[in-house]
Short mmCIF file of C-alpha atoms in Angstrom, two decimals:
data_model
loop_
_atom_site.label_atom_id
_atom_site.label_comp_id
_atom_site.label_asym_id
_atom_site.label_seq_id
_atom_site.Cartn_x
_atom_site.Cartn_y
_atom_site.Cartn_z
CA UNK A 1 -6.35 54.05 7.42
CA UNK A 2 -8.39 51.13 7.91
CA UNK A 3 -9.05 50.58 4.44
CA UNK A 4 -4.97 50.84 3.98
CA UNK A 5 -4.32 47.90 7.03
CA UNK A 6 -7.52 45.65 5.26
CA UNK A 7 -6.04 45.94 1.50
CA UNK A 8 -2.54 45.46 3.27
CA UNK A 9 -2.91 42.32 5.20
CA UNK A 10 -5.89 40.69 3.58
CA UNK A 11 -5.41 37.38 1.74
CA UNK A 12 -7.55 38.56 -0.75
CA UNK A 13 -5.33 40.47 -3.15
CA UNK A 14 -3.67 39.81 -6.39
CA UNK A 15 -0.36 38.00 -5.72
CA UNK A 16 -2.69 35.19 -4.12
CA UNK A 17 -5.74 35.02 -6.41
CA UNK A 18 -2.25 34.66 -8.75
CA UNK A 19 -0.81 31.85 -7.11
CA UNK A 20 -4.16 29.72 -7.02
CA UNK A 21 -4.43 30.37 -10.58
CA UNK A 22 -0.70 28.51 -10.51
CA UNK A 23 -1.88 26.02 -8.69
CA UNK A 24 -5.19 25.01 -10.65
CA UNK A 25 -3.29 25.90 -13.79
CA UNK A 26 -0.52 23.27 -12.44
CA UNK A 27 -2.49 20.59 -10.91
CA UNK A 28 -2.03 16.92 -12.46
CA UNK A 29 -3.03 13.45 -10.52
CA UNK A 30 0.44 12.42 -10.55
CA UNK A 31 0.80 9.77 -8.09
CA UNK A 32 -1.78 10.86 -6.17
CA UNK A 33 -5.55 8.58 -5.76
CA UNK A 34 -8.31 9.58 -7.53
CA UNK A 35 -9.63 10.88 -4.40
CA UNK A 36 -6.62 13.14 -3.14
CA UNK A 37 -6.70 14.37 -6.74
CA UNK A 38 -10.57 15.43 -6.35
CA UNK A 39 -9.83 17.16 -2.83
CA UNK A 40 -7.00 18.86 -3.91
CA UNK A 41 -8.30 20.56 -6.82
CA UNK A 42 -11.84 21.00 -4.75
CA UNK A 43 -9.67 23.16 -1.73
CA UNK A 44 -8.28 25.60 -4.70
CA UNK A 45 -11.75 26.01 -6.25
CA UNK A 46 -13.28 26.70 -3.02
CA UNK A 47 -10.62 29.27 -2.11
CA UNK A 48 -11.14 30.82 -5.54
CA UNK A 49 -14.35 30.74 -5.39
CA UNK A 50 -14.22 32.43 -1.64
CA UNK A 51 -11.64 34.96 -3.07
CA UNK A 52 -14.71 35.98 -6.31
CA UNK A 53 -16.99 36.30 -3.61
CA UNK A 54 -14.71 39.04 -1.50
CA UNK A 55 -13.79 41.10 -4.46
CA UNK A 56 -17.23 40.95 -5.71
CA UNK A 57 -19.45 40.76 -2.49
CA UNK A 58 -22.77 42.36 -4.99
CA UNK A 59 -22.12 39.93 -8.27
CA UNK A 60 -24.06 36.96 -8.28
CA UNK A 61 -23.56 33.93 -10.59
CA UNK A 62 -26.47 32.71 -12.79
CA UNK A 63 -27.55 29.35 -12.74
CA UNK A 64 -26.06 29.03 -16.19
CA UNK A 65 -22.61 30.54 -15.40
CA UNK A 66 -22.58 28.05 -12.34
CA UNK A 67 -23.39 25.47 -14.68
CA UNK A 68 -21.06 26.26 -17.13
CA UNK A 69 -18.17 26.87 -14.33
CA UNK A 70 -18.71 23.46 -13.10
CA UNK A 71 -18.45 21.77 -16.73
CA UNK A 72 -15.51 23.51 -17.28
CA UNK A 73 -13.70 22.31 -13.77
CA UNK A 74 -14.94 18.72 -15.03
CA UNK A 75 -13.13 18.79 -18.09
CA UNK A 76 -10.17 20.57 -16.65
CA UNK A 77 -9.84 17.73 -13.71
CA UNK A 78 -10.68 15.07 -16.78
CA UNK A 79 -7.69 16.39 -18.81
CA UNK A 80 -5.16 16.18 -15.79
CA UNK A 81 -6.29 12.34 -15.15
CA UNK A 82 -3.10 9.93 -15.46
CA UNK A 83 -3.06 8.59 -19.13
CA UNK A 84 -4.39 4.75 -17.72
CA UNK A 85 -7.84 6.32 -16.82
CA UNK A 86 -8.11 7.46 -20.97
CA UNK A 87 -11.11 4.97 -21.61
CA UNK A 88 -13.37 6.01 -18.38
CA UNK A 89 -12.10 9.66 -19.79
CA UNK A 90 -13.32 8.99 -23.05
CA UNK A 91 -16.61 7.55 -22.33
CA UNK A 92 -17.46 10.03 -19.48
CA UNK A 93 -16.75 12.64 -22.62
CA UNK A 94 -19.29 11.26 -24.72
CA UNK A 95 -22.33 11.91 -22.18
CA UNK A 96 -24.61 14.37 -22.35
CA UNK A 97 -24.51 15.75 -18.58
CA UNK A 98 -21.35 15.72 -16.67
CA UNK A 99 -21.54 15.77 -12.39
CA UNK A 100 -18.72 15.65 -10.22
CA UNK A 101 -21.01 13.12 -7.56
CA UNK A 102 -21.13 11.01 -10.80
CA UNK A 103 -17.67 11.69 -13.00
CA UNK A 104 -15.84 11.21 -9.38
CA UNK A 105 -17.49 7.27 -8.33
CA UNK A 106 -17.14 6.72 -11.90
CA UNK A 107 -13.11 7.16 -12.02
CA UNK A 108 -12.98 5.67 -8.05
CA UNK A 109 -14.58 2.57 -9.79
CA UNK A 110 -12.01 2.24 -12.57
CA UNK A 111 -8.83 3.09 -9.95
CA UNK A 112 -10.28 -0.20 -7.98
CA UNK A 113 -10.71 -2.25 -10.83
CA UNK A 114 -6.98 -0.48 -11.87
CA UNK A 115 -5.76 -2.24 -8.72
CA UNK A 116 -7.15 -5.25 -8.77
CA UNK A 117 -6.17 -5.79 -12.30
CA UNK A 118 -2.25 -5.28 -11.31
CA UNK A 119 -2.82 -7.96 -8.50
CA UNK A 120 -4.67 -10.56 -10.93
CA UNK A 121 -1.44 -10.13 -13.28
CA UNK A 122 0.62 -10.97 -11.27
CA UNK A 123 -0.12 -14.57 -10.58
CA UNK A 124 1.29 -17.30 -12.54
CA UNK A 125 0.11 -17.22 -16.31
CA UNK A 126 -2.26 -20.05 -17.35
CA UNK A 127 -0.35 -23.51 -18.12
CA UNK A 128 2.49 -22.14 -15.87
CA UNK A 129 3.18 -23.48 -12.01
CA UNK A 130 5.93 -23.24 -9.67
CA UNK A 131 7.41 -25.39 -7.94
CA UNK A 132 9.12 -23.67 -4.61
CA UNK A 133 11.90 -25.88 -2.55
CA UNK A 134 12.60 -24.23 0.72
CA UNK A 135 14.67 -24.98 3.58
CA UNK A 136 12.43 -26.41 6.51
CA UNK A 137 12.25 -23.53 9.23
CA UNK A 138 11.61 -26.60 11.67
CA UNK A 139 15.09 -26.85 11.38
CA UNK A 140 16.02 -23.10 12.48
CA UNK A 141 17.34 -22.48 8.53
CA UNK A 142 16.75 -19.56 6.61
CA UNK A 143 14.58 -20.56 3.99
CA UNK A 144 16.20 -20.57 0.61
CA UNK A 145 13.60 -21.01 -2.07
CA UNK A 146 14.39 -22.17 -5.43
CA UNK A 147 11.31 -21.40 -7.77
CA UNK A 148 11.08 -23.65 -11.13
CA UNK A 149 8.45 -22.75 -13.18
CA UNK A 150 7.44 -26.22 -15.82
CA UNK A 151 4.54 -26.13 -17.92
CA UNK A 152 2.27 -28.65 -16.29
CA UNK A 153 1.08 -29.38 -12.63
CA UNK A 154 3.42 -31.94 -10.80
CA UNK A 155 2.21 -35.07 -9.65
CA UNK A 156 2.15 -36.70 -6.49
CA UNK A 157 4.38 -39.50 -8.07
CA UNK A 158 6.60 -36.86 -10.06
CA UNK A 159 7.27 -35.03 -6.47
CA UNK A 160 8.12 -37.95 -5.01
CA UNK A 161 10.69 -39.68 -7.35
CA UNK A 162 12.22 -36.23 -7.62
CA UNK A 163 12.79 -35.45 -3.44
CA UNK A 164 12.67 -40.08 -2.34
CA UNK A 165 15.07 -39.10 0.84
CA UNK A 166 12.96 -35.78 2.02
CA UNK A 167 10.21 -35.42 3.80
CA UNK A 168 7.27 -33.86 1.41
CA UNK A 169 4.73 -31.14 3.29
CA UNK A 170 2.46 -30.73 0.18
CA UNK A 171 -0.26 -28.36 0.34
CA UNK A 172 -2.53 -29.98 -2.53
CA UNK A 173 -5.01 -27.17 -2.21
CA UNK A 174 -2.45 -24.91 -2.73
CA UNK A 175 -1.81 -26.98 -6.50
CA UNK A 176 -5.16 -27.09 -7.58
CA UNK A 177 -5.89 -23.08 -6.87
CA UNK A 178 -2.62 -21.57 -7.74
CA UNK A 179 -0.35 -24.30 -9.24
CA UNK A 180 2.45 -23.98 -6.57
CA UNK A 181 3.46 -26.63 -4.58
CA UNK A 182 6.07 -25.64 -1.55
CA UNK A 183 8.17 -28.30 -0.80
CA UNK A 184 10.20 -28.05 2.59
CA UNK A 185 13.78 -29.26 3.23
CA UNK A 186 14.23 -31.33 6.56
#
């Protein structure tokens, strides 16, 4: 009877060990960091691994199988990778020994520099600047902005002949790092 209740009720039985299989068989990064990727696919090979080690209390793994297991989890989480992370894939293919300590600060290295790339492009391009004209908020407006983008840095003298009956706040720091200039409307 008690074997009947155990093989009943346990979570060890074929319709799960199925549905993990699923799961691994289904796993992609997707939108998901490097990181959650890694911890996601770690919590299904754990519970596989748990479910081996029920069904098979006596079996043990040789250090070549374990080996060999782990390679093969490597390649399977480098294959599921989102296609920007192809040329950390590629060269992390061409080593001799793979390690998840060393495959996963590898790809957490290229998601940063991922991220910081998208931020660098989007600042104004070389040779471009804008030139923002807002509505002062000293006044209690909404700030309107127009944005003009011209192909050189505006001088002083340029600024001036352009906005004569306006007070100018120019933030000339502001010009030489980043080539905008805002100009506020009293």
């Amino acid at each position: 009877m008690w074997r009947h209740l155990t093989a009943l009720y346990s979570t060890v039985n074929p319709a799960r060990q199925f549905e993990i299989q699923m799961s691994i068989a289904r796993l992609e990064q997707g939108d998901k960091s490097v990181t959650e990727y890694f911890n996601l696919a770690q919590e299904l090979w754990t519970e596989q691994d748990l479910i081996r080690a029920v069904l098979r209390p006596h079996a043990a793994m040789t250090e070549d199988a374990i080996i060999e297991r782990q390679r093969t989890r490597i390649l399977e989480f480098l294959m599921r990778l989102r296609p920007e992370f192809e040329g950390v894939r590629s060269a992390l293919l061409h080593k001799e020994e793979l390690k998840f300590d060393g495959v996963l600060a590898t790809l957490v290295c290229e998601e940063t520099r991922i991220r910081t790339q998208v931020v660098i492009d989007q600042r104004p391009g070389e040779g471009e600047t804008l030139l923002a004209v807002a509505n002062s908020a000293i006044r209690g407006t909404r700030s309107n902005s127009l944005v003009l983008a011209v192909d050189h840095p505006p001088t002083i003298g340029d600024l001036f002949a352009m906005f004569r009956e306006h007070l100018l706040l120019i933030n000339l720091a502001k010009v030489e790092r980043l080539g905008a200039v805002l100009v506020p409307r009293l």
